[in-house]
mmCIF file of C-alpha atoms in Angstrom:
data_model
loop_
_atom_site.group_PDB
_atom_site.id
_atom_site.type_symbol
_atom_site.label_atom_id
_atom_site.label_comp_id
_atom_site.label_asym_id
_atom_site.label_seq_id
_atom_site.Cartn_x
_atom_site.Cartn_y
_atom_site.Cartn_z
ATOM 1 C CA MET A 1 1.058 -28.291 28.308
ATOM 2 C CA ASN A 2 4.739 -27.652 27.309
ATOM 3 C CA LYS A 3 7.355 -25.562 29.211
ATOM 4 C CA ASN A 4 6.721 -22.403 27.397
ATOM 5 C CA ARG A 5 3.015 -22.407 28.402
ATOM 6 C CA HIS A 6 3.891 -23.429 31.974
ATOM 7 C CA GLN A 7 6.387 -20.182 32.089
ATOM 8 C CA TYR A 8 3.880 -18.033 30.604
ATOM 9 C CA ASN A 9 1.156 -18.951 33.069
ATOM 10 C CA ALA A 10 3.718 -18.566 35.902
ATOM 11 C CA LEU A 11 4.529 -15.038 34.749
ATOM 12 C CA LYS A 12 0.872 -14.015 34.508
ATOM 13 C CA LYS A 13 -0.033 -15.526 37.675
ATOM 14 C CA ASN A 14 2.842 -13.769 39.787
ATOM 15 C CA ILE A 15 2.840 -10.484 37.817
ATOM 16 C CA ASP A 16 -0.713 -9.800 39.152
ATOM 17 C CA PHE A 17 -0.399 -5.801 39.161
ATOM 18 C CA TYR A 18 -3.741 -4.222 39.707
ATOM 19 C CA LYS A 19 -4.824 -0.434 39.402
ATOM 20 C CA HIS A 20 -7.502 1.742 38.132
ATOM 21 C CA SER A 21 -9.617 -1.530 37.815
ATOM 22 C CA ILE A 22 -7.170 -2.770 35.002
ATOM 23 C CA LYS A 23 -5.443 -6.264 35.438
ATOM 24 C CA TYR A 24 -2.060 -5.416 34.065
ATOM 25 C CA ASN A 25 -1.121 -9.082 33.691
ATOM 26 C CA HIS A 26 -3.709 -9.262 30.765
ATOM 27 C CA VAL A 27 -1.942 -6.247 29.276
ATOM 28 C CA LEU A 28 1.409 -7.566 29.738
ATOM 29 C CA ALA A 29 0.626 -10.915 27.629
ATOM 30 C CA GLN A 30 2.560 -9.792 24.720
ATOM 31 C CA GLN A 31 5.645 -9.216 26.921
ATOM 32 C CA PHE A 32 5.154 -12.474 28.593
ATOM 33 C CA VAL A 33 5.180 -14.334 25.303
ATOM 34 C CA SER A 34 8.565 -12.475 24.511
ATOM 35 C CA LEU A 35 10.302 -14.065 27.467
ATOM 36 C CA THR A 36 8.709 -17.475 26.999
ATOM 37 C CA TYR A 37 7.926 -18.612 23.426
ATOM 38 C CA SER A 38 10.480 -15.977 21.774
ATOM 39 C CA LEU A 39 13.355 -15.776 24.029
ATOM 40 C CA SER A 40 15.895 -15.966 21.282
ATOM 41 C CA SER A 41 14.493 -12.607 19.687
ATOM 42 C CA PHE A 42 14.447 -11.007 23.206
ATOM 43 C CA LYS A 43 18.070 -11.657 23.776
ATOM 44 C CA LYS A 44 18.921 -9.652 20.553
ATOM 45 C CA LYS A 45 17.209 -6.531 22.097
ATOM 46 C CA LYS A 46 19.399 -3.495 22.907
ATOM 47 C CA ILE A 47 19.481 -2.029 26.325
ATOM 48 C CA LYS A 48 17.781 1.116 24.813
ATOM 49 C CA SER A 49 14.915 -0.566 23.482
ATOM 50 C CA LEU A 50 14.430 -2.517 26.850
ATOM 51 C CA VAL A 51 14.297 0.580 28.998
ATOM 52 C CA SER A 52 12.640 3.331 26.591
ATOM 53 C CA PRO A 53 9.051 2.300 27.308
ATOM 54 C CA PHE A 54 9.667 3.853 30.862
ATOM 55 C CA PHE A 55 9.574 7.205 29.299
ATOM 56 C CA LYS A 56 6.686 6.715 26.646
ATOM 57 C CA THR A 57 2.970 7.108 26.505
ATOM 58 C CA ILE A 58 0.422 7.462 23.659
ATOM 59 C CA ASN A 59 -1.636 10.274 22.392
ATOM 60 C CA PHE A 60 -5.244 9.410 22.586
ATOM 61 C CA HIS A 61 -6.772 12.532 21.652
ATOM 62 C CA SER A 62 -8.327 11.227 18.388
ATOM 63 C CA LEU A 63 -9.782 8.445 20.234
ATOM 64 C CA LYS A 64 -11.597 10.999 22.636
ATOM 65 C CA ASP A 65 -12.800 12.923 19.537
ATOM 66 C CA ALA A 66 -14.254 9.801 17.870
ATOM 67 C CA PHE A 67 -16.204 9.108 21.218
ATOM 68 C CA ALA A 68 -17.303 12.575 21.282
ATOM 69 C CA ALA A 69 -18.715 12.332 17.815
ATOM 70 C CA ASN A 70 -19.928 8.908 17.572
ATOM 71 C CA ARG A 71 -22.127 6.163 19.444
ATOM 72 C CA ILE A 72 -19.745 3.338 18.418
ATOM 73 C CA VAL A 73 -15.952 3.448 18.250
ATOM 74 C CA VAL A 74 -13.939 0.658 16.757
ATOM 75 C CA THR A 75 -10.138 0.212 17.393
ATOM 76 C CA ASN A 76 -7.612 -2.058 15.776
ATOM 77 C CA VAL A 77 -3.926 -2.514 16.170
ATOM 78 C CA THR A 78 -3.049 -3.678 12.844
ATOM 79 C CA ASN A 79 -4.015 -2.172 9.660
ATOM 80 C CA ARG A 80 -4.118 -5.364 7.792
ATOM 81 C CA ALA A 81 -6.295 -5.097 4.591
ATOM 82 C CA ASP A 82 -8.454 -7.936 5.370
ATOM 83 C CA TYR A 83 -8.970 -6.813 9.013
ATOM 84 C CA VAL A 84 -10.045 -3.334 8.027
ATOM 85 C CA GLU A 85 -12.139 -4.932 5.311
ATOM 86 C CA LEU A 86 -14.023 -6.924 7.992
ATOM 87 C CA ILE A 87 -14.367 -3.913 10.237
ATOM 88 C CA ASN A 88 -16.001 -2.038 7.421
ATOM 89 C CA LYS A 89 -18.444 -4.594 6.560
ATOM 90 C CA TYR A 90 -19.706 -5.008 10.305
ATOM 91 C CA PHE A 91 -20.562 -1.421 10.247
ATOM 92 C CA GLU A 92 -21.538 -0.447 6.601
ATOM 93 C CA LYS A 93 -25.054 -0.076 7.543
ATOM 94 C CA SER A 94 -24.369 2.194 10.302
ATOM 95 C CA ASP A 95 -23.633 6.009 10.186
ATOM 96 C CA ASP A 96 -22.799 6.549 13.836
ATOM 97 C CA TRP A 97 -19.416 4.920 14.091
ATOM 98 C CA ASP A 98 -15.788 5.544 13.733
ATOM 99 C CA ARG A 99 -12.463 3.630 13.632
ATOM 100 C CA VAL A 100 -9.345 4.577 15.148
ATOM 101 C CA SER A 101 -6.106 2.841 13.902
ATOM 102 C CA LEU A 102 -3.932 2.496 17.065
ATOM 103 C CA GLU A 103 -0.791 1.665 15.158
ATOM 104 C CA GLU A 104 -1.154 5.292 13.838
ATOM 105 C CA LEU A 105 -1.366 7.005 16.980
ATOM 106 C CA ASN A 106 1.849 8.897 18.262
ATOM 107 C CA PHE A 107 4.090 8.071 21.204
ATOM 108 C CA ARG A 108 4.911 11.004 23.512
ATOM 109 C CA PHE A 109 7.811 11.310 25.949
ATOM 110 C CA CYS A 110 6.515 10.804 29.440
ATOM 111 C CA PHE A 111 8.456 10.663 32.616
ATOM 112 C CA LYS A 112 6.638 9.759 35.807
ATOM 113 C CA ILE A 113 8.762 8.727 38.582
ATOM 114 C CA MET A 114 5.988 7.236 40.504
ATOM 115 C CA ASN A 115 5.142 4.757 37.747
ATOM 116 C CA ILE A 116 8.809 3.872 37.449
ATOM 117 C CA LEU A 117 9.318 3.082 40.882
ATOM 118 C CA GLN A 118 6.063 1.235 41.467
ATOM 119 C CA SER A 119 6.735 -0.936 38.523
ATOM 120 C CA VAL A 120 10.415 -1.807 39.208
ATOM 121 C CA VAL A 121 9.635 -2.302 42.853
ATOM 122 C CA PHE A 122 6.593 -4.529 42.212
ATOM 123 C CA VAL A 123 8.347 -6.771 39.479
ATOM 124 C CA PHE A 124 11.614 -7.125 41.279
ATOM 125 C CA THR A 125 9.999 -8.058 44.675
ATOM 126 C CA ARG A 126 8.111 -10.963 42.809
ATOM 127 C CA LYS A 127 9.611 -14.517 43.038
ATOM 128 C CA LEU A 128 10.173 -14.713 39.113
ATOM 129 C CA ASP A 129 12.502 -17.012 37.418
ATOM 130 C CA LEU A 130 13.884 -13.992 35.286
ATOM 131 C CA THR A 131 17.319 -12.491 34.805
ATOM 132 C CA PHE A 132 17.872 -8.780 35.830
ATOM 133 C CA LEU A 133 17.425 -7.577 32.119
ATOM 134 C CA GLN A 134 14.025 -9.652 31.682
ATOM 135 C CA LYS A 135 12.816 -8.024 35.028
ATOM 136 C CA LEU A 136 13.914 -4.651 33.621
ATOM 137 C CA TYR A 137 11.870 -5.333 30.363
ATOM 138 C CA ILE A 138 8.684 -6.222 32.231
ATOM 139 C CA SER A 139 9.066 -3.222 34.464
ATOM 140 C CA ALA A 140 9.602 -0.797 31.713
ATOM 141 C CA HIS A 141 6.351 -2.019 29.913
ATOM 142 C CA LEU A 142 4.140 -1.987 33.174
ATOM 143 C CA SER A 143 5.432 1.678 33.546
ATOM 144 C CA HIS A 144 4.498 2.440 30.063
ATOM 145 C CA TYR A 145 1.124 0.899 30.408
ATOM 146 C CA LEU A 146 0.678 3.015 33.686
ATOM 147 C CA ASN A 147 1.707 6.137 31.829
ATOM 148 C CA ILE A 148 -0.973 5.346 29.302
ATOM 149 C CA THR A 149 -3.499 4.943 32.014
ATOM 150 C CA ASP A 150 -2.951 7.935 33.660
ATOM 151 C CA GLY A 151 -3.267 9.724 30.480
ATOM 152 C CA LEU A 152 -6.750 7.957 29.767
ATOM 153 C CA VAL A 153 -7.890 8.972 33.281
ATOM 154 C CA SER A 154 -6.921 12.624 32.642
ATOM 155 C CA LEU A 155 -8.451 12.711 29.122
ATOM 156 C CA PHE A 156 -11.685 11.094 29.862
ATOM 157 C CA ASN A 157 -12.272 12.618 33.197
ATOM 158 C CA HIS A 158 -15.886 13.414 33.509
ATOM 159 C CA PHE A 159 -16.539 12.077 29.900
ATOM 160 C CA ASN A 160 -20.174 10.711 29.639
ATOM 161 C CA PHE A 161 -20.039 7.100 28.254
ATOM 162 C CA ASN A 162 -23.789 6.862 28.532
ATOM 163 C CA GLU A 163 -24.881 4.739 25.342
ATOM 164 C CA LYS A 164 -21.509 4.611 23.828
ATOM 165 C CA VAL A 165 -20.060 1.356 22.756
ATOM 166 C CA TYR A 166 -16.302 0.580 22.362
ATOM 167 C CA VAL A 167 -15.536 -2.393 19.960
ATOM 168 C CA PRO A 168 -12.033 -3.476 20.166
ATOM 169 C CA PHE A 169 -11.023 -5.594 17.219
ATOM 170 C CA ASN A 170 -9.282 -7.979 19.695
ATOM 171 C CA SER A 171 -9.709 -7.411 23.545
ATOM 172 C CA ALA A 172 -7.350 -10.214 24.205
ATOM 173 C CA TYR A 173 -4.036 -8.616 22.843
ATOM 174 C CA ASP A 174 -1.962 -5.883 23.014
ATOM 175 C CA ILE A 175 -3.114 -2.347 24.086
ATOM 176 C CA GLU A 176 -6.667 -2.971 23.396
ATOM 177 C CA THR A 177 -6.739 -5.173 26.632
ATOM 178 C CA LEU A 178 -5.899 -2.114 28.466
ATOM 179 C CA LEU A 179 -8.557 0.083 26.597
ATOM 180 C CA THR A 180 -11.086 -2.594 27.140
ATOM 181 C CA GLN A 181 -10.843 -2.760 30.787
ATOM 182 C CA PHE A 182 -10.494 1.204 31.162
ATOM 183 C CA PHE A 183 -13.754 1.851 29.181
ATOM 184 C CA LYS A 184 -15.547 -0.962 31.020
ATOM 185 C CA SER A 185 -14.774 0.642 34.400
ATOM 186 C CA LYS A 186 -16.261 3.781 33.051
ATOM 187 C CA GLY A 187 -19.702 2.252 32.234
ATOM 188 C CA CYS A 188 -19.047 2.043 28.495
ATOM 189 C CA LYS A 189 -20.577 -1.119 26.748
ATOM 190 C CA VAL A 190 -17.610 -3.094 25.384
ATOM 191 C CA ILE A 191 -18.092 -5.793 22.707
ATOM 192 C CA HIS A 192 -15.277 -8.214 21.452
ATOM 193 C CA ILE A 193 -15.620 -9.084 17.781
ATOM 194 C CA SER A 194 -13.832 -12.237 16.460
ATOM 195 C CA HIS A 195 -11.755 -11.923 13.540
ATOM 196 C CA ALA A 196 -11.109 -15.650 12.693
ATOM 197 C CA LEU A 197 -11.877 -19.046 14.261
ATOM 198 C CA SER A 198 -9.381 -18.380 16.866
ATOM 199 C CA TYR A 199 -10.820 -20.452 19.645
ATOM 200 C CA VAL A 200 -10.252 -23.933 17.994
ATOM 201 C CA ASN A 201 -8.137 -26.719 19.638
ATOM 202 C CA PHE A 202 -4.469 -27.005 18.389
ATOM 203 C CA LYS A 203 -2.655 -30.163 18.242
ATOM 204 C CA TYR A 204 0.672 -28.342 18.927
ATOM 205 C CA ASP A 205 1.393 -25.301 21.293
ATOM 206 C CA THR A 206 2.128 -22.251 19.174
ATOM 207 C CA VAL A 207 2.972 -18.739 19.826
ATOM 208 C CA TYR A 208 -0.089 -16.263 20.628
ATOM 209 C CA ASP A 209 -2.837 -18.747 19.556
ATOM 210 C CA PHE A 210 -4.142 -19.511 23.049
ATOM 211 C CA ILE A 211 -4.071 -15.958 24.117
ATOM 212 C CA ASN A 212 -6.832 -15.027 21.738
ATOM 213 C CA GLY A 213 -9.025 -17.202 23.907
ATOM 214 C CA GLU A 214 -7.714 -16.983 27.508
ATOM 215 C CA ASN A 215 -6.806 -13.445 27.592
ATOM 216 C CA ILE A 216 -10.160 -11.999 26.500
ATOM 217 C CA THR A 217 -11.085 -9.043 28.684
ATOM 218 C CA ALA A 218 -14.345 -7.898 27.309
ATOM 219 C CA LYS A 219 -17.560 -9.410 28.936
ATOM 220 C CA ASN A 220 -19.617 -9.380 25.761
ATOM 221 C CA ILE A 221 -17.972 -11.496 22.938
ATOM 222 C CA THR A 222 -19.440 -11.974 19.424
ATOM 223 C CA VAL A 223 -18.493 -15.010 17.362
ATOM 224 C CA TRP A 224 -19.409 -15.963 13.765
ATOM 225 C CA GLY A 225 -21.007 -19.417 14.288
ATOM 226 C CA GLU A 226 -21.890 -22.187 16.696
ATOM 227 C CA SER A 227 -18.535 -23.867 16.361
ATOM 228 C CA SER A 228 -16.677 -20.884 17.926
ATOM 229 C CA LYS A 229 -19.031 -20.621 20.751
ATOM 230 C CA LEU A 230 -18.698 -24.295 21.771
ATOM 231 C CA ASP A 231 -14.694 -23.728 21.450
ATOM 232 C CA LEU A 232 -14.946 -20.853 23.911
ATOM 233 C CA ILE A 233 -16.798 -22.518 26.363
ATOM 234 C CA ASN A 234 -15.085 -26.068 26.174
ATOM 235 C CA ASN A 235 -11.477 -24.802 25.619
ATOM 236 C CA TYR A 236 -11.458 -21.495 27.762
ATOM 237 C CA ASN A 237 -14.405 -21.993 30.335
ATOM 238 C CA ILE A 238 -16.167 -18.727 29.135
ATOM 239 C CA GLY A 239 -19.723 -18.519 30.164
ATOM 240 C CA GLU A 240 -22.339 -19.168 27.509
ATOM 241 C CA ASP A 241 -24.138 -15.900 28.539
ATOM 242 C CA SER A 242 -21.119 -13.947 27.810
ATOM 243 C CA ILE A 243 -21.135 -15.339 24.040
ATOM 244 C CA LYS A 244 -23.471 -14.103 21.090
ATOM 245 C CA ILE A 245 -23.493 -15.965 17.648
ATOM 246 C CA CYS A 246 -23.670 -12.934 15.255
ATOM 247 C CA GLY A 247 -22.690 -14.303 11.853
ATOM 248 C CA ASN A 248 -19.966 -12.730 9.724
ATOM 249 C CA PRO A 249 -21.123 -9.682 7.304
ATOM 250 C CA LYS A 250 -18.791 -11.015 4.707
ATOM 251 C CA TYR A 251 -20.964 -14.263 4.383
ATOM 252 C CA PRO A 252 -24.503 -13.438 3.838
ATOM 253 C CA GLU A 253 -26.928 -16.342 3.005
ATOM 254 C CA LYS A 254 -26.390 -17.975 -0.503
ATOM 255 C CA ILE A 255 -27.001 -21.017 -2.324
ATOM 256 C CA ILE A 256 -23.998 -23.070 -2.523
ATOM 257 C CA ASN A 257 -22.936 -24.797 -6.004
ATOM 258 C CA VAL A 258 -19.490 -25.927 -5.688
ATOM 259 C CA SER A 259 -17.492 -26.407 -8.794
ATOM 260 C CA LYS A 260 -16.163 -29.900 -9.904
ATOM 261 C CA GLU A 261 -13.465 -28.776 -12.027
ATOM 262 C CA PHE A 262 -9.887 -28.820 -10.730
ATOM 263 C CA SER A 263 -7.668 -27.013 -13.195
ATOM 264 C CA LYS A 264 -7.098 -23.650 -11.512
ATOM 265 C CA CYS A 265 -6.133 -23.706 -7.681
ATOM 266 C CA VAL A 266 -5.822 -20.970 -5.204
ATOM 267 C CA VAL A 267 -3.537 -21.871 -2.420
ATOM 268 C CA PHE A 268 -3.721 -20.184 1.237
ATOM 269 C CA LEU A 269 -0.653 -20.816 3.190
ATOM 270 C CA GLY A 270 -0.586 -20.690 7.025
ATOM 271 C CA ARG A 271 1.168 -17.941 9.078
ATOM 272 C CA PRO A 272 4.911 -17.564 9.286
ATOM 273 C CA ILE A 273 5.359 -20.077 12.112
ATOM 274 C CA TYR A 274 4.267 -22.649 9.635
ATOM 275 C CA ASP A 275 6.737 -21.536 6.866
ATOM 276 C CA GLU A 276 8.823 -24.606 7.061
ATOM 277 C CA TYR A 277 5.735 -26.542 5.974
ATOM 278 C CA ASN A 278 4.202 -23.809 3.709
ATOM 279 C CA ILE A 279 7.457 -24.544 1.555
ATOM 280 C CA GLU A 280 6.867 -28.200 1.636
ATOM 281 C CA LEU A 281 3.492 -27.704 0.294
ATOM 282 C CA ILE A 282 4.947 -25.569 -2.365
ATOM 283 C CA LYS A 283 7.424 -28.080 -3.402
ATOM 284 C CA LEU A 284 4.629 -30.826 -3.508
ATOM 285 C CA LEU A 285 2.557 -28.642 -5.733
ATOM 286 C CA ASN A 286 5.498 -28.162 -8.150
ATOM 287 C CA VAL A 287 5.604 -31.831 -8.715
ATOM 288 C CA ILE A 288 1.799 -31.856 -9.234
ATOM 289 C CA ALA A 289 1.884 -28.930 -11.511
ATOM 290 C CA LYS A 290 4.355 -30.590 -13.853
ATOM 291 C CA LYS A 291 2.742 -33.828 -13.796
ATOM 292 C CA TYR A 292 -0.969 -32.981 -14.299
ATOM 293 C CA GLY A 293 -0.961 -29.366 -15.646
ATOM 294 C CA ILE A 294 -2.835 -27.919 -12.782
ATOM 295 C CA GLU A 295 -2.153 -24.154 -12.387
ATOM 296 C CA PHE A 296 -1.544 -22.795 -8.719
ATOM 297 C CA THR A 297 -1.657 -19.414 -7.421
ATOM 298 C CA ILE A 298 0.152 -19.119 -3.994
ATOM 299 C CA LYS A 299 -1.437 -16.552 -1.381
ATOM 300 C CA PRO A 300 1.187 -16.347 1.394
ATOM 301 C CA HIS A 301 0.204 -14.758 4.934
ATOM 302 C CA PRO A 302 0.981 -11.072 4.941
ATOM 303 C CA PHE A 303 3.914 -11.578 7.421
ATOM 304 C CA SER A 304 5.544 -14.425 5.603
ATOM 305 C CA ASP A 305 8.788 -14.214 3.882
ATOM 306 C CA PHE A 306 7.645 -13.640 0.256
ATOM 307 C CA GLU A 307 10.980 -13.935 -1.348
ATOM 308 C CA LYS A 308 11.559 -17.375 0.356
ATOM 309 C CA LEU A 309 8.230 -18.711 -0.690
ATOM 310 C CA ASN A 310 8.493 -17.409 -4.198
ATOM 311 C CA ALA A 311 11.944 -19.065 -4.523
ATOM 312 C CA ALA A 312 10.299 -22.363 -3.658
ATOM 313 C CA SER A 313 7.919 -22.229 -6.675
ATOM 314 C CA GLU A 314 10.096 -23.388 -9.393
ATOM 315 C CA ASN A 315 7.506 -24.314 -11.828
ATOM 316 C CA GLY A 316 5.678 -22.054 -14.604
ATOM 317 C CA ASN A 317 2.259 -23.212 -13.535
ATOM 318 C CA ILE A 318 2.821 -21.712 -9.938
ATOM 319 C CA SER A 319 2.679 -17.961 -9.132
ATOM 320 C CA VAL A 320 2.873 -16.256 -5.878
ATOM 321 C CA VAL A 321 0.906 -13.162 -5.291
ATOM 322 C CA SER A 322 2.361 -10.269 -3.646
ATOM 323 C CA GLY A 323 0.346 -10.246 -0.342
ATOM 324 C CA LYS A 324 -1.445 -7.023 -1.053
ATOM 325 C CA GLU A 325 -4.470 -8.898 -2.384
ATOM 326 C CA THR A 326 -6.964 -9.872 0.285
ATOM 327 C CA ILE A 327 -8.559 -13.423 0.394
ATOM 328 C CA PHE A 328 -11.872 -11.896 -0.630
ATOM 329 C CA GLN A 329 -10.468 -10.334 -3.778
ATOM 330 C CA LEU A 330 -8.897 -13.444 -4.875
ATOM 331 C CA LEU A 331 -11.922 -15.666 -4.219
ATOM 332 C CA ASN A 332 -14.343 -13.051 -5.855
ATOM 333 C CA SER A 333 -12.401 -12.899 -9.022
ATOM 334 C CA GLY A 334 -13.862 -16.065 -10.379
ATOM 335 C CA ILE A 335 -10.686 -17.350 -11.683
ATOM 336 C CA TYR A 336 -10.195 -20.428 -9.729
ATOM 337 C CA ASN A 337 -12.281 -23.662 -9.515
ATOM 338 C CA PHE A 338 -10.692 -25.006 -6.436
ATOM 339 C CA ALA A 339 -8.489 -24.230 -3.409
ATOM 340 C CA ILE A 340 -5.910 -25.623 -0.950
ATOM 341 C CA SER A 341 -5.504 -24.237 2.612
ATOM 342 C CA TYR A 342 -2.996 -24.694 5.433
ATOM 343 C CA ASN A 343 -3.822 -23.874 8.980
ATOM 344 C CA THR A 344 -6.091 -20.895 8.017
ATOM 345 C CA THR A 345 -9.757 -20.155 8.033
ATOM 346 C CA ALA A 346 -9.567 -19.357 4.270
ATOM 347 C CA TYR A 347 -10.400 -23.118 4.220
ATOM 348 C CA PHE A 348 -14.310 -21.942 4.955
ATOM 349 C CA GLU A 349 -13.995 -18.915 2.872
ATOM 350 C CA ALA A 350 -12.976 -20.803 -0.248
ATOM 351 C CA MET A 351 -16.070 -23.160 0.160
ATOM 352 C CA TYR A 352 -18.322 -19.990 0.420
ATOM 353 C CA TYR A 353 -17.227 -19.182 -2.853
ATOM 354 C CA ASN A 354 -18.121 -22.447 -4.498
ATOM 355 C CA LEU A 355 -14.629 -24.106 -4.194
ATOM 356 C CA ILE A 356 -13.711 -27.441 -2.937
ATOM 357 C CA CYS A 357 -11.033 -26.680 -0.549
ATOM 358 C CA LEU A 358 -8.413 -29.590 0.304
ATOM 359 C CA ARG A 359 -6.341 -29.065 3.379
ATOM 360 C CA PHE A 360 -2.685 -30.029 3.586
ATOM 361 C CA SER A 361 -2.200 -32.329 6.567
ATOM 362 C CA VAL A 362 1.464 -32.304 7.252
ATOM 363 C CA PHE A 363 1.967 -30.787 10.528
ATOM 364 C CA GLU A 364 -1.615 -29.642 10.463
ATOM 365 C CA ASN A 365 -2.148 -27.878 13.664
ATOM 366 C CA GLU A 366 -5.616 -26.009 13.823
ATOM 367 C CA VAL A 367 -8.459 -28.437 14.625
ATOM 368 C CA PHE A 368 -11.324 -26.974 12.220
ATOM 369 C CA HIS A 369 -14.803 -28.515 12.062
ATOM 370 C CA GLY A 370 -14.755 -29.511 8.230
ATOM 371 C CA LEU A 371 -14.975 -32.111 5.619
ATOM 372 C CA ASP A 372 -13.066 -35.117 4.807
ATOM 373 C CA ASP A 373 -10.500 -33.402 2.519
ATOM 374 C CA ASN A 374 -7.043 -33.810 3.901
ATOM 375 C CA PHE A 375 -4.084 -34.838 1.726
ATOM 376 C CA PHE A 376 -0.554 -35.146 2.578
ATOM 377 C CA ASP A 377 1.242 -36.427 -0.859
ATOM 378 C CA GLU A 378 0.703 -36.680 -4.356
ATOM 379 C CA VAL A 379 -1.262 -39.818 -4.099
ATOM 380 C CA SER A 380 -3.795 -38.711 -1.434
ATOM 381 C CA PHE A 381 -4.052 -35.338 -3.287
ATOM 382 C CA MET A 382 -5.258 -37.186 -6.541
ATOM 383 C CA LYS A 383 -7.370 -39.472 -4.514
ATOM 384 C CA GLN A 384 -9.257 -36.507 -3.181
ATOM 385 C CA LEU A 385 -9.715 -35.003 -6.562
ATOM 386 C CA ASP A 386 -11.034 -38.182 -7.927
ATOM 387 C CA LYS A 387 -13.554 -38.504 -4.833
ATOM 388 C CA PHE A 388 -14.898 -35.090 -5.333
ATOM 389 C CA LYS A 389 -15.329 -35.377 -9.139
ATOM 390 C CA LYS A 390 -17.569 -38.324 -8.624
ATOM 391 C CA ILE A 391 -19.357 -37.337 -5.618
ATOM 392 C CA ASP A 392 -23.231 -36.436 -5.767
ATOM 393 C CA ILE A 393 -23.267 -32.768 -6.320
ATOM 394 C CA GLU A 394 -26.454 -32.082 -4.096
ATOM 395 C CA GLN A 395 -24.924 -33.954 -1.191
ATOM 396 C CA ILE A 396 -21.697 -31.947 -1.313
ATOM 397 C CA ASN A 397 -23.561 -28.789 -1.625
ATOM 398 C CA ALA A 398 -25.611 -29.675 1.503
ATOM 399 C CA ASP A 399 -22.407 -30.568 3.323
ATOM 400 C CA VAL A 400 -20.795 -27.327 2.365
ATOM 401 C CA SER A 401 -23.921 -25.319 3.459
ATOM 402 C CA LYS A 402 -24.153 -26.963 6.985
ATOM 403 C CA THR A 403 -20.363 -26.553 7.468
ATOM 404 C CA LEU A 404 -20.534 -22.734 6.478
ATOM 405 C CA ILE A 405 -23.353 -22.126 8.767
ATOM 406 C CA TYR A 406 -21.665 -23.881 11.774
ATOM 407 C CA ASN A 407 -18.307 -22.390 11.357
ATOM 408 C CA LEU A 408 -18.771 -18.930 9.552
ATOM 409 C CA GLY A 409 -22.231 -18.222 10.542
ATOM 410 C CA MET A 410 -23.340 -17.974 6.862
ATOM 411 C CA GLY A 411 -26.520 -16.171 6.730
ATOM 412 C CA ILE A 412 -26.820 -15.141 10.316
ATOM 413 C CA THR A 413 -27.240 -11.385 10.681
ATOM 414 C CA GLU A 414 -27.278 -10.715 14.379
ATOM 415 C CA TYR A 415 -24.288 -8.458 14.060
ATOM 416 C CA LEU A 416 -26.872 -5.704 12.791
ATOM 417 C CA THR A 417 -28.317 -5.461 16.351
ATOM 418 C CA MET A 418 -25.446 -6.565 18.546
ATOM 419 C CA PHE A 419 -23.946 -3.046 18.558
ATOM 420 C CA ASN A 420 -27.227 -1.307 19.485
#
C-alpha cells in the first residue's frame, strides 16, 4: 500500500461524521481522493470554489416524482452513452421504472448556519495532517452534503417506500453513496449494479479504482459473473450473502465462433491515467500497420485527450474514432476481425463478438481472468497472431465461452428477477 492510500485511509478513518443514519466519510471519498491522489489539481483551486459548497444544495423533486410514479428508480451520476445503454438494457423488459440523471439536477442556494458550524467544528477539531485550506475544503463539502440530507429528509417526510426499489448505478461513489444510505434508512430496498469488472486486483495503485469496492454502501450487490463475486470477497471482504451473480443483459447466451482473420483491428484504449502508455501502444501499431498492412481503428476512453491520441496515429492505416461511438456500436458493426485492449473490460466484450482480443501488457495494471494473449512489442504481437491462426477452432471457441461466462456472466439472466 503506497503513501496516497495510507493518507486516504487516514482521512476516511478520522473524518467519521455520522448523522441521519449516514456515514459521511463514505460520501466524502471523492474529496479525500482530491487531497491524496490529486493534490496538484487541488492546489489550483480558487478560494471561491473551495467555499462555495457551504451554500449549495440540490433540488431532488424529480427524484421524488420518479419514486411516486414508479416501483423502481435508477440514478446515474455520469451520462456516458455506454452507461445509459447498460441501464436501459437492465430494465428494457420492465414498464415500472424510471431513470434520474443526477448530473442534470439543479443546484440551489442554501444557507444553513448550523450545518456550516457543525462541519467546521468537526473537521477543524480532528487531528488531521491537512492545511487550513484543505480543512476548509472538507468542511465545505461536508456542509454541502448535510444541506442535501436536510432537503431529502424534508422532501421524503412520510413517503411510503413499501415495495420501492432504489438502484444506484454506483453506490460507492459521489452523491449516490449519500442517496443509498438515506433510502436504506427509510426502508427502501437498495441494489448496487456493477458497471464493469471493477473489483479486480491491480498491480499498481491508481486513482479511484479501489473505491469501487471498498466504498460500496448498498447491502445488495449484483455482479456479472463468478469472477467479480470472488474478487469482492477476496479483495474487499464483502460477505458472500450480499452478492448475487446476475449476468449482463448486453451478453445473452450465444454460440461463440471466433474469427481467425487478422486484417482489421479495433483497439480499445485504457482510461486517461494510462494515456502515456496508450500513446506508446499507438506508436507500436504505427510500425505494425506500415510493415504488415493491418488496419487499426482506435477507440479512446471518453475522457482521454482525443487530439493528443489522434496526433500519435501517423499512419494512414490507423484512424481514431471521436469517442461518441460506444463499444457496442463498434463491435456490432461487423467491420473488424480481431481486437486489442489495454486495461479495459472491452477485452471480454470483443470476445463476445467473436473477435480474438490481444492485451497490450506494458504497464498492464488491471488483472483480468483471461486467455494467454498478451503482447508488448512487434515480435510478441506477431507471435500471438501466428498462434491464434494455428490453434484448433473448437478449442479456442470453448475457452472463450468459459471465459465469458466466468467474467461477463454470458447467458445468465438473474437480473430479470433481481429487481422484483
